[in-house]
């Protein structure tokens, strides 16, 4: 169902303060550009209750995946180059190829800028 559109995967964990800060911006981004891009939330490196964070930020209406594999439930996180800290955001083109991985928190504006810079979003529409 994600085929043919760029996809952003935002990795989050319940213990991550920066994840808690950035999730509202990713929800806003998904609501604004949902016709043009896919936004997926990936719970990774989890040691607590991620459901409360998901409920608090309203991300349950979007695709959420649980990262598995690896020693701490972080197989996908490690596969995209997760450096050990959280959050990270992976950017995929419309063909499903990983084109960029951003370590650290992002805002609506920085995600929008990165999508435009990578040619994944035309903000002049």
PDB file of C-alpha atoms in Angstrom:
ATOM      1  CA  UNK A   1       0.000   0.000   0.000  1.00  0.00           C
ATOM      2  CA  UNK A   2       3.037   2.314   0.259  1.00  0.00           C
ATOM      3  CA  UNK A   3       4.152   1.657  -3.289  1.00  0.00           C
ATOM      4  CA  UNK A   4       4.661   4.644  -5.555  1.00  0.00           C
ATOM      5  CA  UNK A   5       4.952   7.308  -2.834  1.00  0.00           C
ATOM      6  CA  UNK A   6       7.948   8.404  -0.771  1.00  0.00           C
ATOM      7  CA  UNK A   7       7.868   7.096   2.783  1.00  0.00           C
ATOM      8  CA  UNK A   8       9.175   8.539   6.029  1.00  0.00           C
ATOM      9  CA  UNK A   9       9.751   6.149   8.940  1.00  0.00           C
ATOM     10  CA  UNK A  10      10.024   7.923  12.281  1.00  0.00           C
ATOM     11  CA  UNK A  11      11.573   5.730  14.995  1.00  0.00           C
ATOM     12  CA  UNK A  12      10.403   6.486  18.533  1.00  0.00           C
ATOM     13  CA  UNK A  13      10.539   5.029  22.043  1.00  0.00           C
ATOM     14  CA  UNK A  14       8.521   5.859  25.139  1.00  0.00           C
ATOM     15  CA  UNK A  15      11.619   6.846  27.140  1.00  0.00           C
ATOM     16  CA  UNK A  16      12.881   9.264  24.448  1.00  0.00           C
ATOM     17  CA  UNK A  17      12.293  12.913  25.414  1.00  0.00           C
ATOM     18  CA  UNK A  18      13.128  14.207  21.918  1.00  0.00           C
ATOM     19  CA  UNK A  19      10.715  11.652  20.394  1.00  0.00           C
ATOM     20  CA  UNK A  20       7.987  13.054  22.626  1.00  0.00           C
ATOM     21  CA  UNK A  21       8.799  16.566  21.367  1.00  0.00           C
ATOM     22  CA  UNK A  22       8.847  15.718  17.655  1.00  0.00           C
ATOM     23  CA  UNK A  23       5.846  13.380  17.318  1.00  0.00           C
ATOM     24  CA  UNK A  24       3.289  16.230  17.042  1.00  0.00           C
ATOM     25  CA  UNK A  25       5.229  17.656  14.079  1.00  0.00           C
ATOM     26  CA  UNK A  26       5.224  14.277  12.334  1.00  0.00           C
ATOM     27  CA  UNK A  27       1.469  13.995  12.882  1.00  0.00           C
ATOM     28  CA  UNK A  28       1.017  17.477  11.399  1.00  0.00           C
ATOM     29  CA  UNK A  29       3.242  16.509   8.474  1.00  0.00           C
ATOM     30  CA  UNK A  30       1.243  13.323   7.847  1.00  0.00           C
ATOM     31  CA  UNK A  31      -2.003  15.290   7.936  1.00  0.00           C
ATOM     32  CA  UNK A  32      -0.666  17.975   5.576  1.00  0.00           C
ATOM     33  CA  UNK A  33       1.140  15.780   3.041  1.00  0.00           C
ATOM     34  CA  UNK A  34      -0.565  12.408   3.469  1.00  0.00           C
ATOM     35  CA  UNK A  35      -1.713  12.377  -0.157  1.00  0.00           C
ATOM     36  CA  UNK A  36       1.879  12.763  -1.353  1.00  0.00           C
ATOM     37  CA  UNK A  37       3.952  10.812   1.186  1.00  0.00           C
ATOM     38  CA  UNK A  38       3.561   7.900   3.562  1.00  0.00           C
ATOM     39  CA  UNK A  39       4.382   8.464   7.224  1.00  0.00           C
ATOM     40  CA  UNK A  40       5.082   5.380   9.331  1.00  0.00           C
ATOM     41  CA  UNK A  41       5.931   5.311  13.016  1.00  0.00           C
ATOM     42  CA  UNK A  42       8.321   2.585  14.224  1.00  0.00           C
ATOM     43  CA  UNK A  43       8.547   1.790  17.910  1.00  0.00           C
ATOM     44  CA  UNK A  44      12.143   0.708  18.516  1.00  0.00           C
ATOM     45  CA  UNK A  45      14.644   0.250  21.351  1.00  0.00           C
ATOM     46  CA  UNK A  46      11.631   0.070  23.642  1.00  0.00           C
ATOM     47  CA  UNK A  47      11.906  -0.543  27.395  1.00  0.00           C
ATOM     48  CA  UNK A  48       8.572   0.895  28.501  1.00  0.00           C
ATOM     49  CA  UNK A  49       4.966   1.412  27.467  1.00  0.00           C
ATOM     50  CA  UNK A  50       4.896   2.916  23.974  1.00  0.00           C
ATOM     51  CA  UNK A  51       1.090   2.768  23.776  1.00  0.00           C
ATOM     52  CA  UNK A  52       0.648   5.748  26.112  1.00  0.00           C
ATOM     53  CA  UNK A  53       2.916   7.897  23.935  1.00  0.00           C
ATOM     54  CA  UNK A  54       1.085   6.750  20.805  1.00  0.00           C
ATOM     55  CA  UNK A  55      -2.263   7.631  22.369  1.00  0.00           C
ATOM     56  CA  UNK A  56      -1.046  10.991  23.711  1.00  0.00           C
ATOM     57  CA  UNK A  57       0.103  12.095  20.260  1.00  0.00           C
ATOM     58  CA  UNK A  58      -2.663  10.541  18.160  1.00  0.00           C
ATOM     59  CA  UNK A  59      -0.341   8.426  16.036  1.00  0.00           C
ATOM     60  CA  UNK A  60      -2.560   5.352  16.234  1.00  0.00           C
ATOM     61  CA  UNK A  61      -4.483   6.570  13.180  1.00  0.00           C
ATOM     62  CA  UNK A  62      -1.288   6.135  11.154  1.00  0.00           C
ATOM     63  CA  UNK A  63       0.702   2.976  10.436  1.00  0.00           C
ATOM     64  CA  UNK A  64       2.737   1.903  13.473  1.00  0.00           C
ATOM     65  CA  UNK A  65       5.211  -0.957  13.393  1.00  0.00           C
ATOM     66  CA  UNK A  66       7.055  -2.660  16.224  1.00  0.00           C
ATOM     67  CA  UNK A  67      10.758  -3.051  15.518  1.00  0.00           C
ATOM     68  CA  UNK A  68      11.970  -6.587  16.150  1.00  0.00           C
ATOM     69  CA  UNK A  69      15.224  -8.431  15.944  1.00  0.00           C
ATOM     70  CA  UNK A  70      18.517  -7.333  17.361  1.00  0.00           C
ATOM     71  CA  UNK A  71      19.322  -7.629  21.041  1.00  0.00           C
ATOM     72  CA  UNK A  72      16.868  -4.887  22.058  1.00  0.00           C
ATOM     73  CA  UNK A  73      14.079  -5.006  19.488  1.00  0.00           C
ATOM     74  CA  UNK A  74      15.997  -2.737  17.155  1.00  0.00           C
ATOM     75  CA  UNK A  75      16.710  -4.784  14.024  1.00  0.00           C
ATOM     76  CA  UNK A  76      15.208  -2.274  11.565  1.00  0.00           C
ATOM     77  CA  UNK A  77      16.730   0.631  13.474  1.00  0.00           C
ATOM     78  CA  UNK A  78      20.183  -0.944  13.107  1.00  0.00           C
ATOM     79  CA  UNK A  79      19.560  -1.880   9.452  1.00  0.00           C
ATOM     80  CA  UNK A  80      18.935   1.749   8.455  1.00  0.00           C
ATOM     81  CA  UNK A  81      22.051   2.904  10.304  1.00  0.00           C
ATOM     82  CA  UNK A  82      20.685   3.865  13.696  1.00  0.00           C
ATOM     83  CA  UNK A  83      23.665   5.242  15.613  1.00  0.00           C
ATOM     84  CA  UNK A  84      22.540   4.176  19.082  1.00  0.00           C
ATOM     85  CA  UNK A  85      20.537   7.264  20.076  1.00  0.00           C
ATOM     86  CA  UNK A  86      16.920   8.119  19.471  1.00  0.00           C
ATOM     87  CA  UNK A  87      15.040   9.374  17.568  1.00  0.00           C
ATOM     88  CA  UNK A  88      16.008   8.738  13.978  1.00  0.00           C
ATOM     89  CA  UNK A  89      14.044   9.223  10.785  1.00  0.00           C
ATOM     90  CA  UNK A  90      14.520   7.202   7.596  1.00  0.00           C
ATOM     91  CA  UNK A  91      13.544   8.630   4.205  1.00  0.00           C
ATOM     92  CA  UNK A  92      12.637   6.276   1.357  1.00  0.00           C
ATOM     93  CA  UNK A  93      11.943   7.207  -2.252  1.00  0.00           C
ATOM     94  CA  UNK A  94       8.852   6.049  -4.159  1.00  0.00           C
ATOM     95  CA  UNK A  95      10.695   2.849  -5.144  1.00  0.00           C
ATOM     96  CA  UNK A  96      11.322   1.906  -1.519  1.00  0.00           C
ATOM     97  CA  UNK A  97      15.031   2.737  -1.550  1.00  0.00           C
ATOM     98  CA  UNK A  98      16.526   4.265   1.593  1.00  0.00           C
ATOM     99  CA  UNK A  99      17.860   7.663   0.483  1.00  0.00           C
ATOM    100  CA  UNK A 100      18.616   9.398   3.788  1.00  0.00           C
ATOM    101  CA  UNK A 101      18.714   8.728   7.523  1.00  0.00           C
ATOM    102  CA  UNK A 102      18.514  11.607   9.976  1.00  0.00           C
ATOM    103  CA  UNK A 103      19.835  10.996  13.496  1.00  0.00           C
ATOM    104  CA  UNK A 104      18.248  13.191  16.138  1.00  0.00           C
ATOM    105  CA  UNK A 105      15.049  15.146  16.439  1.00  0.00           C
ATOM    106  CA  UNK A 106      13.326  16.973  13.616  1.00  0.00           C
ATOM    107  CA  UNK A 107      10.642  19.616  13.294  1.00  0.00           C
ATOM    108  CA  UNK A 108       7.905  19.984  10.688  1.00  0.00           C
ATOM    109  CA  UNK A 109      10.087  22.535   8.866  1.00  0.00           C
ATOM    110  CA  UNK A 110      13.239  20.396   8.882  1.00  0.00           C
ATOM    111  CA  UNK A 111      11.383  17.322   7.604  1.00  0.00           C
ATOM    112  CA  UNK A 112       9.665  19.380   4.910  1.00  0.00           C
ATOM    113  CA  UNK A 113      13.032  20.882   3.906  1.00  0.00           C
ATOM    114  CA  UNK A 114      14.714  17.455   3.761  1.00  0.00           C
ATOM    115  CA  UNK A 115      11.872  15.985   1.691  1.00  0.00           C
ATOM    116  CA  UNK A 116      12.131  18.881  -0.760  1.00  0.00           C
ATOM    117  CA  UNK A 117      15.940  18.697  -0.867  1.00  0.00           C
ATOM    118  CA  UNK A 118      15.804  14.963  -1.615  1.00  0.00           C
ATOM    119  CA  UNK A 119      13.242  15.538  -4.388  1.00  0.00           C
ATOM    120  CA  UNK A 120      10.592  13.555  -2.530  1.00  0.00           C
ATOM    121  CA  UNK A 121       8.117  16.418  -2.114  1.00  0.00           C
ATOM    122  CA  UNK A 122       7.185  19.386  -4.255  1.00  0.00           C
ATOM    123  CA  UNK A 123       6.128  22.085  -1.783  1.00  0.00           C
ATOM    124  CA  UNK A 124       5.303  24.521  -4.599  1.00  0.00           C
ATOM    125  CA  UNK A 125       2.052  22.690  -5.379  1.00  0.00           C
TER     126      UNK A 125
END
